Coordinates of C-alpha atoms in Angstrom, one line a residue:
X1494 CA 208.8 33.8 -5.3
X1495 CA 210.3 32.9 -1.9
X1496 CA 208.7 34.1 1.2
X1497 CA 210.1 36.8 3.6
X1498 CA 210.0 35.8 7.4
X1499 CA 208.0 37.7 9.9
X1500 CA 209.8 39.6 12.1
X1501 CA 208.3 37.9 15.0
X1502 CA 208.3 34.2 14.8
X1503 CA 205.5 32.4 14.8
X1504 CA 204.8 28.9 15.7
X1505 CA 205.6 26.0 13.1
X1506 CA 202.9 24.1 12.0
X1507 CA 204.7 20.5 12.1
X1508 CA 202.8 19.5 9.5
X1509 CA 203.4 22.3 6.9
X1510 CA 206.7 21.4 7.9
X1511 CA 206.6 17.7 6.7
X1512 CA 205.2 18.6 3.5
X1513 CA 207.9 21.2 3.2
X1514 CA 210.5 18.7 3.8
X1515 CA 208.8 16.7 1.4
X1516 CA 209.9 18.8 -1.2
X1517 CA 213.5 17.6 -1.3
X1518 CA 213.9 15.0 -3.6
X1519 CA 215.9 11.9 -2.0
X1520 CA 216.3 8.3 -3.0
X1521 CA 215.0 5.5 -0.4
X1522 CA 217.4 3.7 1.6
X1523 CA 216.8 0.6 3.7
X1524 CA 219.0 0.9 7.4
X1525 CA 220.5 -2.4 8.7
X1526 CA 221.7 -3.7 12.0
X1527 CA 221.6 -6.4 14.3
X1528 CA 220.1 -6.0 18.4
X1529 CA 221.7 -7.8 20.9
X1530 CA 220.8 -11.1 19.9
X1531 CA 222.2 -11.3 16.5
X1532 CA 219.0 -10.8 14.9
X1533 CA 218.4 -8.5 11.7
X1534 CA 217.1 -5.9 12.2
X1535 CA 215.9 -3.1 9.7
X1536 CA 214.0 0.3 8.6
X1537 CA 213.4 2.1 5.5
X1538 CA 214.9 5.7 5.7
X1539 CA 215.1 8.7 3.0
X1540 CA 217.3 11.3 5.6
X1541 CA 221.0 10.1 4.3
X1542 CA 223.8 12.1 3.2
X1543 CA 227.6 11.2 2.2
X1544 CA 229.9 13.3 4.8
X1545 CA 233.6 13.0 4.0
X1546 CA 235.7 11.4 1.8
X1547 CA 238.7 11.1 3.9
X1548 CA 237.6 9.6 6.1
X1549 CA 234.9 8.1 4.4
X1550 CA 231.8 8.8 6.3
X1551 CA 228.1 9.2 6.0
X1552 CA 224.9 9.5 7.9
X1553 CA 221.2 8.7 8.3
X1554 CA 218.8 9.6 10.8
X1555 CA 216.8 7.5 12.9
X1556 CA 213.7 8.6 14.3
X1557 CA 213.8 7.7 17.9
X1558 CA 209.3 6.4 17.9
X1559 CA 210.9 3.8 15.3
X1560 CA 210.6 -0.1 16.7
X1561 CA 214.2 -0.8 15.6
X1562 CA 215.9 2.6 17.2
X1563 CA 217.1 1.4 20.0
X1564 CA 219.0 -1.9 18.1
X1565 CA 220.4 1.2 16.2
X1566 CA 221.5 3.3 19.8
X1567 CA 223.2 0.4 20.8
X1568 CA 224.4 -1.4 17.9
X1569 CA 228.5 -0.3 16.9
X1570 CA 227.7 -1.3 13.2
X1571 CA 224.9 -0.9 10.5
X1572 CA 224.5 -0.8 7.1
X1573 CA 222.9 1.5 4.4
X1574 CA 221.1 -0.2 1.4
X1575 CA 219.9 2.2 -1.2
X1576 CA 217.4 0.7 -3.3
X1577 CA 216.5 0.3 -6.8
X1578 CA 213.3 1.6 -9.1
X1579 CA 211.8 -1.5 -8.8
X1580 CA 211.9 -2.0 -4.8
X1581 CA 209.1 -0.1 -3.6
X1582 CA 208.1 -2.9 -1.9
X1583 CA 211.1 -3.6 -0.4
X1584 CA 210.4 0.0 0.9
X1585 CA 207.3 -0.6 1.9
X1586 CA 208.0 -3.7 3.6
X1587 CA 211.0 -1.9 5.8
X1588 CA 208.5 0.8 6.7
X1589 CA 205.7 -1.6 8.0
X1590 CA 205.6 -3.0 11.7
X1591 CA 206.3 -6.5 9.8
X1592 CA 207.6 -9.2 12.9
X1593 CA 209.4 -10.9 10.0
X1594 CA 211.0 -8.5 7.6
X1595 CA 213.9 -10.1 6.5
X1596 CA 212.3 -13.6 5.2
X1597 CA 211.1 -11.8 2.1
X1598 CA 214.8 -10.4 1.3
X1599 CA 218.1 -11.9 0.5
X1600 CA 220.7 -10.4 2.5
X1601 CA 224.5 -11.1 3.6
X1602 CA 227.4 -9.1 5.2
X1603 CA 230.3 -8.0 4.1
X1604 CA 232.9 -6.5 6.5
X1605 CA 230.9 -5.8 9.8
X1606 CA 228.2 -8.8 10.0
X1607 CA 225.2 -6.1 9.6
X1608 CA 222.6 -7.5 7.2
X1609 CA 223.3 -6.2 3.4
X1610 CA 220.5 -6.4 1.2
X1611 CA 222.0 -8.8 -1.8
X1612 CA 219.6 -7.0 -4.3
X1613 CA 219.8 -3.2 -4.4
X1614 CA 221.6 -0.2 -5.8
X1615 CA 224.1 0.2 -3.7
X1616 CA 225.2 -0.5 -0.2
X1617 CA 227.2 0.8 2.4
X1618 CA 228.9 -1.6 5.5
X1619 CA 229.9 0.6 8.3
X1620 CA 231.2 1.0 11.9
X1621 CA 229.8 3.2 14.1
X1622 CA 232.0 6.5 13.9
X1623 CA 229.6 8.8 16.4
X1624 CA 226.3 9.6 17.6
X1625 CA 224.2 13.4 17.8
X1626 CA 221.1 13.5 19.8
X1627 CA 218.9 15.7 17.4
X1628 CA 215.2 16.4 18.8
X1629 CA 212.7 13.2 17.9
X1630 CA 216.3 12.0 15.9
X1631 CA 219.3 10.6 16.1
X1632 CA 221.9 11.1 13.5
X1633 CA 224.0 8.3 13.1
X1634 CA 227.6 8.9 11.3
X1635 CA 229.0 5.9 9.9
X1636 CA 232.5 5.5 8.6
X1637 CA 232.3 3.2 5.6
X1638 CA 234.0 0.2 5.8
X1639 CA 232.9 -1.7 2.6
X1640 CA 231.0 -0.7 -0.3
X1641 CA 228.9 -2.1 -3.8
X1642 CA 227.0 -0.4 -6.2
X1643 CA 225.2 -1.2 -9.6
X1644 CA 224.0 0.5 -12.6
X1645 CA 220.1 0.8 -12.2
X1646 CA 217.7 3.1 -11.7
X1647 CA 217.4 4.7 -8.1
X1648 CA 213.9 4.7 -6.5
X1649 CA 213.1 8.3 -5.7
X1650 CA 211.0 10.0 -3.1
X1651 CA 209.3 13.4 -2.9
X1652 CA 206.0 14.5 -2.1
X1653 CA 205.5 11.9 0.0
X1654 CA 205.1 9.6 -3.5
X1655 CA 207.7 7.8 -5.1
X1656 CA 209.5 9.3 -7.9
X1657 CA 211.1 7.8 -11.2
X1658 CA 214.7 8.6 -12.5
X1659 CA 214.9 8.4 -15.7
X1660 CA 218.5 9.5 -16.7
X1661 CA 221.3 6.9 -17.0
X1662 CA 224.3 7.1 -15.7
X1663 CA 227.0 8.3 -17.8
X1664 CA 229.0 5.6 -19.9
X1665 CA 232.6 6.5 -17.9
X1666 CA 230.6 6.0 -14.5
X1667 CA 229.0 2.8 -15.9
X1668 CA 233.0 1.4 -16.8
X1669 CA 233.9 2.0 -13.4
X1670 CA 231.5 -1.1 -12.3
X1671 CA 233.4 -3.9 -14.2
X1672 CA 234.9 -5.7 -11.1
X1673 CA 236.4 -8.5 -11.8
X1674 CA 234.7 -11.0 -8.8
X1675 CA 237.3 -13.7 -8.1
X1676 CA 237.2 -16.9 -5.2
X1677 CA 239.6 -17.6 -2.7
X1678 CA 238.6 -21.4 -2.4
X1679 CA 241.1 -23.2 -0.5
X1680 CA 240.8 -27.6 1.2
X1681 CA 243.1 -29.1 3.0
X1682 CA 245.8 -26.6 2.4
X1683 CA 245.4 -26.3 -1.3
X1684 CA 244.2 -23.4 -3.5
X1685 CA 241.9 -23.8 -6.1
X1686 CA 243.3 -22.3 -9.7
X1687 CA 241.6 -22.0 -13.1
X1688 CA 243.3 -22.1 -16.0
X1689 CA 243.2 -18.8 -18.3
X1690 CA 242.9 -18.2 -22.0
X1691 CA 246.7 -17.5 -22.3
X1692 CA 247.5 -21.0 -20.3
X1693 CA 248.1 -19.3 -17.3
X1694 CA 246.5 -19.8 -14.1
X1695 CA 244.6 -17.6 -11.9
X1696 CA 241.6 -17.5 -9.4
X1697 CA 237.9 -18.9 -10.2
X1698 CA 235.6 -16.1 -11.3
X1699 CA 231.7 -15.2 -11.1
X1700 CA 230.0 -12.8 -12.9
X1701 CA 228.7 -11.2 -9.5
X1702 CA 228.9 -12.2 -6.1
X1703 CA 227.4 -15.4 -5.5
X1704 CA 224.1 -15.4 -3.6
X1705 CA 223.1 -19.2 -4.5
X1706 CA 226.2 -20.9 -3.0
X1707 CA 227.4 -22.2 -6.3
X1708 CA 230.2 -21.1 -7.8
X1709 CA 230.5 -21.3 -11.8
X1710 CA 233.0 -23.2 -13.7
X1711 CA 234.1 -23.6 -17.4
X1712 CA 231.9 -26.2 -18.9
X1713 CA 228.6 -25.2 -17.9
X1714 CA 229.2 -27.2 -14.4
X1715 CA 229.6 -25.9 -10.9
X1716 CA 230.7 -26.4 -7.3
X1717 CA 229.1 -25.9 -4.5
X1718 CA 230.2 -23.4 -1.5
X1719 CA 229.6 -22.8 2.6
X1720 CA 227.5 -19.7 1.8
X1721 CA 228.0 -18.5 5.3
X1722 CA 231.9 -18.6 4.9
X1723 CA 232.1 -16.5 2.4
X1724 CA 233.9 -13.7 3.1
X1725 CA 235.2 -10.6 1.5
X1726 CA 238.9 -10.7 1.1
X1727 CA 240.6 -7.6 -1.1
X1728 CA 239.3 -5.1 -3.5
X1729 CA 242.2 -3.6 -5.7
X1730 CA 242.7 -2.3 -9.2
X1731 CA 245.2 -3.0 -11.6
X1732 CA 247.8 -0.8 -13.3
X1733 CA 247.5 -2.4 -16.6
X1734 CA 243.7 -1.4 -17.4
X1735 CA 241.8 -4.3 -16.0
X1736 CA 238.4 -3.1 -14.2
X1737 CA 239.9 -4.2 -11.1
X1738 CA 239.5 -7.5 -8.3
X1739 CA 236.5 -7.9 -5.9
X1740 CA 237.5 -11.3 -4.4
X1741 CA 236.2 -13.4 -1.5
X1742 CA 237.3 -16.3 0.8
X1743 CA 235.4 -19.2 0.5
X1744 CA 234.9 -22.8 1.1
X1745 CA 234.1 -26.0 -0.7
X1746 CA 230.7 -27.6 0.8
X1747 CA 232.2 -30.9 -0.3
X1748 CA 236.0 -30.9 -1.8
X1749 CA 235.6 -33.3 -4.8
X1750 CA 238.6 -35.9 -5.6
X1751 CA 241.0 -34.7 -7.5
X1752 CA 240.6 -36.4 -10.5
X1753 CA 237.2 -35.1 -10.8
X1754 CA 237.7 -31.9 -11.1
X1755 CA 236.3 -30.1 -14.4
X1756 CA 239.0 -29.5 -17.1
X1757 CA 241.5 -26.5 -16.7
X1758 CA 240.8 -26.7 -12.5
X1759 CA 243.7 -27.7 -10.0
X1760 CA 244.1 -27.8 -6.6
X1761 CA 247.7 -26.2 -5.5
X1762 CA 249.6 -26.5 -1.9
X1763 CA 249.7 -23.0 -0.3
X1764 CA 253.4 -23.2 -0.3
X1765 CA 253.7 -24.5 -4.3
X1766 CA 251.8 -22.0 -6.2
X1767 CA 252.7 -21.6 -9.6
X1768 CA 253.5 -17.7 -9.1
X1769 CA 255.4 -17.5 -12.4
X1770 CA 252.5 -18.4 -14.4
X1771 CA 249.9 -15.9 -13.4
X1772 CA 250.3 -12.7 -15.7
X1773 CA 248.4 -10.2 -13.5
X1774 CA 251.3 -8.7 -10.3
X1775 CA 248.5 -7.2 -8.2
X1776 CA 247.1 -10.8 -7.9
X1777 CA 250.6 -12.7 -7.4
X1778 CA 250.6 -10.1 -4.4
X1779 CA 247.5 -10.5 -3.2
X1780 CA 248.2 -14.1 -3.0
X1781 CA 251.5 -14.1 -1.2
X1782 CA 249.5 -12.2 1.4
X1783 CA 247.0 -15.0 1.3
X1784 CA 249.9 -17.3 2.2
X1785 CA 251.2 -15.7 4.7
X1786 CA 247.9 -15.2 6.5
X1787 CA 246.5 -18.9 6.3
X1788 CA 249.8 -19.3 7.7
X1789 CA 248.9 -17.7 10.6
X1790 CA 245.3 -18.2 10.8
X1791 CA 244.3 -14.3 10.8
X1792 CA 243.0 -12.6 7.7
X1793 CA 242.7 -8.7 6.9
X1794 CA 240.3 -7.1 4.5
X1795 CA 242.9 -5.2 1.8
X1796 CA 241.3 -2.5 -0.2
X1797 CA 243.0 -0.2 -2.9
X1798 CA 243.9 3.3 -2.1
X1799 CA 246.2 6.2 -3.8
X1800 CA 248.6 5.7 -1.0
X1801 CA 249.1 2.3 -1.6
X1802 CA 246.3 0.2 0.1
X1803 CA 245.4 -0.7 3.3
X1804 CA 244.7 -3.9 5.5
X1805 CA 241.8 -3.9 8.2
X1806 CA 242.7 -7.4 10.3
X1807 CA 239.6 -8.9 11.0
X1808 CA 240.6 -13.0 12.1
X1809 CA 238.9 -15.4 10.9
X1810 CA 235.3 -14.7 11.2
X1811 CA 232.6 -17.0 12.5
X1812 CA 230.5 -18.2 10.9
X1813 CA 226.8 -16.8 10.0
X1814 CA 224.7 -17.5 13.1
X1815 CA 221.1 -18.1 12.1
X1816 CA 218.9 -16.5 14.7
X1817 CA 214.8 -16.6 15.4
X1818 CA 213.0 -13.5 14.2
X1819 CA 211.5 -11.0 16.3

């Protein structure tokens, strides 16, 4: 039965209110950003909402008694992590006065350098689109610049207890997540190919991104990469019925001689690659752009769209900075 309001209004008990709230049944997000230092800084939030599609925005709010609001009121980027059923401590961790939060996690970045939590259900890289001074709040609208997501269980929150999901996702949602994650790995001028069950050649793949610096090869064997330049290069999907490219830059910790390279792996000059012998066009493309770029030492971010694609320019990024806690 739903309550009828007094004509007269009476005071709101801020607490009533809270439980109220409460009610609402939300997943758990963890908020990113850095201060003005560089360091990572983080809180766990529950008020999030997608916003628009075109342009792709969203928003969280950040209560303004929080440590890390005012890293979030200056800050022109953040991320949003949503996490998994089995991250309650993550959430609990974010929500503590911790000095050291981010030791316990493994996080990266993807597009704007603000901290993304390598393990969760999905996450969400974004600029700064505006600002709204709300009472003890501030919303924060992001426009979403890069995105991931994964196929477990959210961790839900209502009551002021966490809540299980128990209901899959549904099997055409769970096809959608077969990315095909591909490596950019280039030394002195050369591109690193692998060859492909048909004979043809095409980029070194992982089942996921990396987050050990190593990346696999045929054989059982593996080479090691400059974890902090790897960078996110071009997400696209392919008209044949592939599940689609997620593929990075990277960089060889130590370029081994060519001779001792694993079997089916070869090293190929920028301006020689064998063009004719990779089968998929979306990646012959993406590599021609890769060309041209390294060419001119400035790299864009290309991402699939209905009208064709688009490329954020971005240079080349420095690398990760490894900065003191607060």
């Amino acid at each position: 039965m739903l309550a009828t309001a007094p004509a007269t209004a009476a005071p709101i008990d801020p607490v009533a209110l809270r439980r109220a709230f409460g009610t609402f049944v939300t997943g758990v997000t963890v908020i990113t950003t850095r201060d003005a230092d560089g360091r990572p800084r983080g809180m766990t939030a529950n008020s999030f909402t997608s916003v628009s599609l075109d342009p792709p925005l969203l928003l969280v709010c950040v209560g303004k008694g929080a440590s890390s609001f005012p890293a979030f009121q200056a800050a022109d980027a953040f991320a949003v992590n949503l996490l998994h059923e089995a991250q309650a401590d993550v959430s609990g961790l974010f929500a503590s006065k911790a000095a050291d939060k981010f030791s316990a996690v493994g996080h990266d970045r993807a597009h704007t350098g603000a901290p993304v939590l390598t393990d969760c259900l999905t996450w969400f890289d974004c600029s700064v689109h505006d600002r709204v001074d709300a009472g003890d709040h501030a919303i924060l609208i992001g426009r979403v610049r890069a995105f991931g997501t994964s196929p477990s269980a959210p961790l839900g929150f209502c009551r002021g207890r966490y809540a299980a999901v128990k209901d899959p996702p549904p099997p055409d949602w769970l096809a959608s997540l077969g990315m095909i994650v591909g490596y950019l790995v280039e030394a002195e001028g050369s591109l690193l190919l692998c060859r492909d069950r048909e004979g043809g050649w095409g980029l070194p793949r992982a089942p996921r991104r990396i987050a050990e610096g190593r990346l696999p090869v045929a054989g059982g064997g593996s080479l090691a990469l400059v974890p902090d330049d790897t960078f996110l290069y071009s997400v696209f999907d392919v008209a044949d019925g592939d599940p689609g490219y997620l593929i990075y830059r990277a960089r060889l910790a130590q370029p081994p001689p060519r001779a001792s390279l694993p079997e089916g792996l070869r090293f190929f000059p920028l301006d020689r690659l064998p063009y004719d012998e990779i089968p998929t066009q979306e990646v012959r493309a993406m590599l021609r752009r890769y060309v041209r770029e390294a060419a001119g030492g400035r790299f864009g971010i290309y991402v699939d769209s209905h009208e064709g694609g688009r490329v954020a320019m971005v240079g080349d990024p420095e690398p990760w900075s490894r900065q003191p806690q607060p």
